[in-house]
PDB file of C-alpha atoms in Angstrom:
ATOM      1  CA  MET A1173     115.874  81.295  93.203  1.00 58.00           C
ATOM      2  CA  SER A1174     112.669  79.436  93.041  1.00 84.00           C
ATOM      3  CA  ASP A1175     113.080  75.768  92.541  1.00 93.00           C
ATOM      4  CA  ASP A1176     110.247  75.547  91.637  1.00 96.00           C
ATOM      5  CA  LEU A1177     109.555  78.480  88.707  1.00 97.00           C
ATOM      6  CA  PHE A1178     112.885  77.263  87.180  1.00 96.00           C
ATOM      7  CA  LYS A1179     112.008  73.482  86.771  1.00 97.00           C
ATOM      8  CA  ARG A1180     108.450  74.797  85.334  1.00 98.00           C
ATOM      9  CA  ALA A1181     110.757  77.106  82.745  1.00 98.00           C
ATOM     10  CA  TYR A1182     113.368  74.761  82.060  1.00 97.00           C
ATOM     11  CA  GLU A1183     110.539  72.058  81.254  1.00 98.00           C
ATOM     12  CA  TYR A1184     108.747  74.551  78.848  1.00 98.00           C
ATOM     13  CA  CYS A1185     112.128  74.587  76.941  1.00 98.00           C
ATOM     14  CA  GLU A1186     112.505  71.250  76.860  1.00 97.00           C
ATOM     15  CA  ARG A1187     108.588  70.842  75.216  1.00 97.00           C
ATOM     16  CA  ALA A1188     109.494  73.999  72.749  1.00 96.00           C
ATOM     17  CA  ARG A1189     112.755  72.114  72.053  1.00 96.00           C
ATOM     18  CA  THR A1190     115.143  75.494  73.127  1.00 96.00           C
ATOM     19  CA  GLN A1191     117.157  75.995  76.109  1.00 97.00           C
ATOM     20  CA  LEU A1192     117.095  78.333  79.431  1.00 96.00           C
ATOM     21  CA  ILE A1193     119.737  80.006  79.948  1.00 95.00           C
ATOM     22  CA  VAL A1194     120.264  80.372  83.517  1.00 92.00           C
ATOM     23  CA  GLN A1195     122.257  82.569  84.064  1.00 94.00           C
ATOM     24  CA  PRO A1196     121.673  85.704  83.764  1.00 93.00           C
ATOM     25  CA  ILE A1197     118.031  85.961  84.987  1.00 94.00           C
ATOM     26  CA  LEU A1198     116.427  88.497  82.957  1.00 94.00           C
ATOM     27  CA  GLY A1199     114.057  89.660  85.640  1.00 92.00           C
ATOM     28  CA  THR A1200     112.659  88.705  89.467  1.00 92.00           C
ATOM     29  CA  GLY A1201     109.890  89.471  91.419  1.00 89.00           C
ATOM     30  CA  ILE A1202     106.980  88.627  93.213  1.00 89.00           C
ATOM     31  CA  ASP A1203     105.038  87.798  90.238  1.00 90.00           C
ATOM     32  CA  GLY A1204     107.596  85.562  89.038  1.00 95.00           C
ATOM     33  CA  MET A1205     110.954  84.751  87.002  1.00 97.00           C
ATOM     34  CA  VAL A1206     112.293  85.339  83.253  1.00 97.00           C
ATOM     35  CA  TRP A1207     115.138  83.744  81.793  1.00 97.00           C
ATOM     36  CA  GLN A1208     116.530  83.987  78.511  1.00 97.00           C
ATOM     37  CA  SER A1209     116.187  81.011  76.247  1.00 97.00           C
ATOM     38  CA  LYS A1210     118.669  79.607  73.496  1.00 97.00           C
ATOM     39  CA  ARG A1211     116.751  81.206  70.572  1.00 95.00           C
ATOM     40  CA  ARG A1212     116.853  84.788  71.978  1.00 95.00           C
ATOM     41  CA  THR A1213     113.101  84.966  73.814  1.00 97.00           C
ATOM     42  CA  ALA A1214     112.144  85.344  77.263  1.00 98.00           C
ATOM     43  CA  VAL A1215     110.672  82.713  79.093  1.00 98.00           C
ATOM     44  CA  LYS A1216     108.433  83.811  82.009  1.00 98.00           C
ATOM     45  CA  ALA A1217     107.534  81.182  84.515  1.00 98.00           C
ATOM     46  CA  PHE A1218     104.418  82.706  87.148  1.00 98.00           C
ATOM     47  CA  GLU A1219     103.575  82.640  90.878  1.00 96.00           C
ATOM     48  CA  ARG A1220     100.297  82.528  90.514  1.00 97.00           C
ATOM     49  CA  LEU A1221      97.633  81.291  87.211  1.00 97.00           C
ATOM     50  CA  ASP A1222      94.937  84.350  87.724  1.00 97.00           C
ATOM     51  CA  ASN A1223      99.051  86.529  86.941  1.00 97.00           C
ATOM     52  CA  PHE A1224      99.225  83.885  83.950  1.00 98.00           C
ATOM     53  CA  GLU A1225      96.433  84.015  82.633  1.00 98.00           C
ATOM     54  CA  ASN A1226      96.403  87.768  83.154  1.00 97.00           C
ATOM     55  CA  GLU A1227      99.691  88.499  80.821  1.00 97.00           C
ATOM     56  CA  VAL A1228      98.117  85.754  78.116  1.00 98.00           C
ATOM     57  CA  GLU A1229      94.695  88.020  77.936  1.00 98.00           C
ATOM     58  CA  CYS A1230      97.015  90.893  77.283  1.00 97.00           C
ATOM     59  CA  TYR A1231      99.093  90.023  74.570  1.00 97.00           C
ATOM     60  CA  ARG A1232      95.824  88.130  73.204  1.00 97.00           C
ATOM     61  CA  ARG A1233      94.384  91.655  72.784  1.00 97.00           C
ATOM     62  CA  PHE A1234      97.789  93.182  71.350  1.00 97.00           C
ATOM     63  CA  ALA A1235      97.621  90.116  68.855  1.00 96.00           C
ATOM     64  CA  MET A1236      93.974  91.274  67.301  1.00 94.00           C
ATOM     65  CA  GLY A1237      95.099  94.811  67.433  1.00 93.00           C
ATOM     66  CA  ASN A1238      98.359  93.956  65.653  1.00 95.00           C
ATOM     67  CA  VAL A1239      99.541  96.271  68.294  1.00 95.00           C
ATOM     68  CA  THR A1240     103.571  96.484  68.600  1.00 95.00           C
ATOM     69  CA  LYS A1241     103.681  99.505  70.883  1.00 96.00           C
ATOM     70  CA  ILE A1242     101.698 101.085  73.695  1.00 96.00           C
ATOM     71  CA  GLY A1243     102.638 104.590  72.476  1.00 92.00           C
ATOM     72  CA  GLU A1244     106.522 105.411  72.196  1.00 93.00           C
ATOM     73  CA  CYS A1245     107.099 101.696  73.567  1.00 97.00           C
ATOM     74  CA  ALA A1246     107.843  98.458  72.039  1.00 97.00           C
ATOM     75  CA  VAL A1247     105.755  95.618  73.455  1.00 97.00           C
ATOM     76  CA  PRO A1248     106.785  92.009  73.622  1.00 97.00           C
ATOM     77  CA  HIS A1249     104.991  89.540  70.640  1.00 96.00           C
ATOM     78  CA  LEU A1250     103.905  86.322  72.776  1.00 97.00           C
ATOM     79  CA  GLU A1251     105.532  83.394  70.960  1.00 97.00           C
ATOM     80  CA  GLY A1252     104.280  80.904  72.654  1.00 97.00           C
ATOM     81  CA  THR A1253     102.289  79.546  76.019  1.00 98.00           C
ATOM     82  CA  ASP A1254     101.813  76.243  78.755  1.00 98.00           C
ATOM     83  CA  SER A1255      98.832  77.325  80.848  1.00 97.00           C
ATOM     84  CA  GLY A1256      99.950  73.776  82.881  1.00 98.00           C
ATOM     85  CA  LEU A1257     103.489  75.184  83.591  1.00 98.00           C
ATOM     86  CA  MET A1258     101.884  78.592  83.512  1.00 98.00           C
ATOM     87  CA  VAL A1259     104.770  79.968  81.512  1.00 98.00           C
ATOM     88  CA  ILE A1260     104.525  82.464  78.782  1.00 98.00           C
ATOM     89  CA  GLU A1261     107.425  82.656  76.129  1.00 98.00           C
ATOM     90  CA  MET A1262     108.064  86.691  74.527  1.00 98.00           C
ATOM     91  CA  THR A1263     110.387  88.304  72.257  1.00 97.00           C
ATOM     92  CA  ILE A1264     112.747  90.496  74.059  1.00 96.00           C
ATOM     93  CA  VAL A1265     112.134  94.168  73.778  1.00 95.00           C
ATOM     94  CA  THR A1266     114.897  96.683  74.480  1.00 94.00           C
ATOM     95  CA  PRO A1267     114.157 100.249  75.714  1.00 95.00           C
ATOM     96  CA  PRO A1268     111.595 102.178  74.890  1.00 96.00           C
ATOM     97  CA  TYR A1269     109.441  99.723  76.550  1.00 97.00           C
ATOM     98  CA  VAL A1270     106.416  98.429  78.671  1.00 97.00           C
ATOM     99  CA  LEU A1271     106.010  95.235  80.108  1.00 95.00           C
ATOM    100  CA  ASP A1272     104.582  92.864  82.840  1.00 95.00           C
ATOM    101  CA  PHE A1273     100.698  92.647  82.312  1.00 96.00           C
ATOM    102  CA  ALA A1274     100.413  90.317  85.345  1.00 96.00           C
ATOM    103  CA  LYS A1275      98.549  93.212  87.698  1.00 94.00           C
ATOM    104  CA  VAL A1276      95.988  94.198  85.852  1.00 96.00           C
ATOM    105  CA  TYR A1277      92.462  94.615  85.244  1.00 97.00           C
ATOM    106  CA  PHE A1278      89.899  94.359  82.463  1.00 97.00           C
ATOM    107  CA  ASP A1279      87.444  96.681  81.391  1.00 97.00           C
ATOM    108  CA  SER A1280      86.979  98.340  84.351  1.00 95.00           C
ATOM    109  CA  PRO A1281      89.016  99.991  86.621  1.00 92.00           C
ATOM    110  CA  PRO A1282      90.482  98.768  90.095  1.00 92.00           C
ATOM    111  CA  PRO A1283      88.122  98.788  92.823  1.00 91.00           C
ATOM    112  CA  TYR A1284      90.854 101.071  94.930  1.00 89.00           C
ATOM    113  CA  ASP A1285      89.320 104.038  96.919  1.00 90.00           C
ATOM    114  CA  SER A1286      90.655 107.841  96.152  1.00 90.00           C
ATOM    115  CA  HIS A1287      92.787 107.649  98.742  1.00 91.00           C
ATOM    116  CA  LEU A1288      95.157 104.730  98.052  1.00 91.00           C
ATOM    117  CA  ILE A1289      94.901 105.931  93.772  1.00 88.00           C
ATOM    118  CA  GLU A1290      96.257 108.738  95.099  1.00 92.00           C
ATOM    119  CA  ASN A1291      99.513 107.950  97.017  1.00 93.00           C
ATOM    120  CA  ALA A1292      99.815 105.547  93.937  1.00 91.00           C
ATOM    121  CA  LEU A1293      99.937 108.685  91.425  1.00 92.00           C
ATOM    122  CA  ALA A1294     102.558 110.423  94.268  1.00 94.00           C
ATOM    123  CA  GLU A1295     104.893 107.922  93.756  1.00 94.00           C
ATOM    124  CA  SER A1296     104.358 107.224  90.219  1.00 94.00           C
ATOM    125  CA  ARG A1297     104.963 110.460  89.947  1.00 95.00           C
ATOM    126  CA  GLU A1298     108.344 110.056  92.505  1.00 96.00           C
ATOM    127  CA  LEU A1299     109.567 107.483  90.447  1.00 96.00           C
ATOM    128  CA  PHE A1300     109.047 108.209  86.943  1.00 96.00           C
ATOM    129  CA  GLY A1301     110.248 111.915  87.584  1.00 95.00           C
ATOM    130  CA  ALA A1302     109.962 114.383  83.982  1.00 95.00           C
ATOM    131  CA  ASP A1303     109.160 111.099  82.672  1.00 96.00           C
ATOM    132  CA  PHE A1304     105.382 110.894  84.277  1.00 96.00           C
ATOM    133  CA  PRO A1305     103.145 112.702  81.200  1.00 96.00           C
ATOM    134  CA  ARG A1306     104.976 109.983  79.446  1.00 96.00           C
ATOM    135  CA  MET A1307     103.823 106.898  81.584  1.00 96.00           C
ATOM    136  CA  LEU A1308     100.069 108.338  82.156  1.00 96.00           C
ATOM    137  CA  ALA A1309      99.940 108.230  78.598  1.00 97.00           C
ATOM    138  CA  ILE A1310     100.940 104.913  78.148  1.00 97.00           C
ATOM    139  CA  LEU A1311      98.480 104.183  80.798  1.00 96.00           C
ATOM    140  CA  SER A1312      95.627 105.680  79.031  1.00 96.00           C
ATOM    141  CA  LYS A1313      96.287 104.072  75.828  1.00 96.00           C
ATOM    142  CA  LEU A1314      96.410 100.471  77.510  1.00 97.00           C
ATOM    143  CA  LYS A1315      92.907 101.783  78.902  1.00 96.00           C
ATOM    144  CA  SER A1316      91.740 101.826  75.197  1.00 94.00           C
ATOM    145  CA  PHE A1317      92.279  97.886  75.160  1.00 95.00           C
ATOM    146  CA  GLY A1318      90.094  97.664  78.045  1.00 96.00           C
ATOM    147  CA  ILE A1319      93.249  97.299  79.965  1.00 97.00           C
ATOM    148  CA  HIS A1320      93.897  98.714  83.659  1.00 96.00           C
ATOM    149  CA  TYR A1321      97.253  98.760  84.462  1.00 95.00           C
ATOM    150  CA  VAL A1322      98.525  98.847  88.069  1.00 92.00           C
ATOM    151  CA  ASP A1323     101.795  98.047  88.151  1.00 89.00           C
ATOM    152  CA  PRO A1324     103.570 101.319  86.469  1.00 94.00           C
ATOM    153  CA  LYS A1325     107.274 101.451  87.689  1.00 93.00           C
ATOM    154  CA  PRO A1326     110.186 102.387  85.874  1.00 94.00           C
ATOM    155  CA  ALA A1327     111.338  98.860  85.870  1.00 92.00           C
ATOM    156  CA  ASN A1328     107.772  98.015  83.698  1.00 94.00           C
ATOM    157  CA  ILE A1329     107.615 101.031  81.534  1.00 96.00           C
ATOM    158  CA  ARG A1330     110.961 102.429  80.494  1.00 96.00           C
ATOM    159  CA  PHE A1331     112.023 105.529  78.244  1.00 94.00           C
ATOM    160  CA  ASN A1332     115.420 105.361  78.179  1.00 82.00           C
ATOM    161  CA  THR A1333     116.055 108.694  79.165  1.00 59.00           C
ATOM    162  CA  GLY A1334     118.022 107.872  82.458  1.00 52.00           C
ATOM    163  CA  ASN A1335     115.265 108.183  84.726  1.00 45.00           C
ATOM    164  CA  GLU A1336     115.183 104.498  85.049  1.00 41.00           C
ATOM    165  CA  LEU A1337     116.247 102.097  87.707  1.00 44.00           C
ATOM    166  CA  ASP A1338     118.798  99.736  86.435  1.00 38.00           C
TER     167      ASP A1338
END
């Protein structure tokens, strides 16, 4: 566990008048870590400011459109942020869901060459199996909000059909 991420999440919870539940950790990755709070929300501390800002901007766009689902998948609702701590608080969602908007591009596709895009699609096809068309539909719907989602994996887009990773 990253001590810095934990300290910032803990400080956020103190400011927000709740408590961090240390175990189990809800999520961990190269972008940050996620814990549950005593009020049953998810508290995510980010490693990098640009990832924090991406996630906040996605939730801002969803809020402007009163979006609670992308296709069939629930999206968390942003409950609070602290830009100094690079921490967000959001509702906890259950499958089917789409989450983790740290790696996105806005309003224009990412500057990837066609070979990289082909490889990413092949990897996604393998990861999602029969759910690959459903995943593509989610990505298409996100694009309608100007969000180009570049981290599709079963931990982030879960359909609850048995093809996901636990």
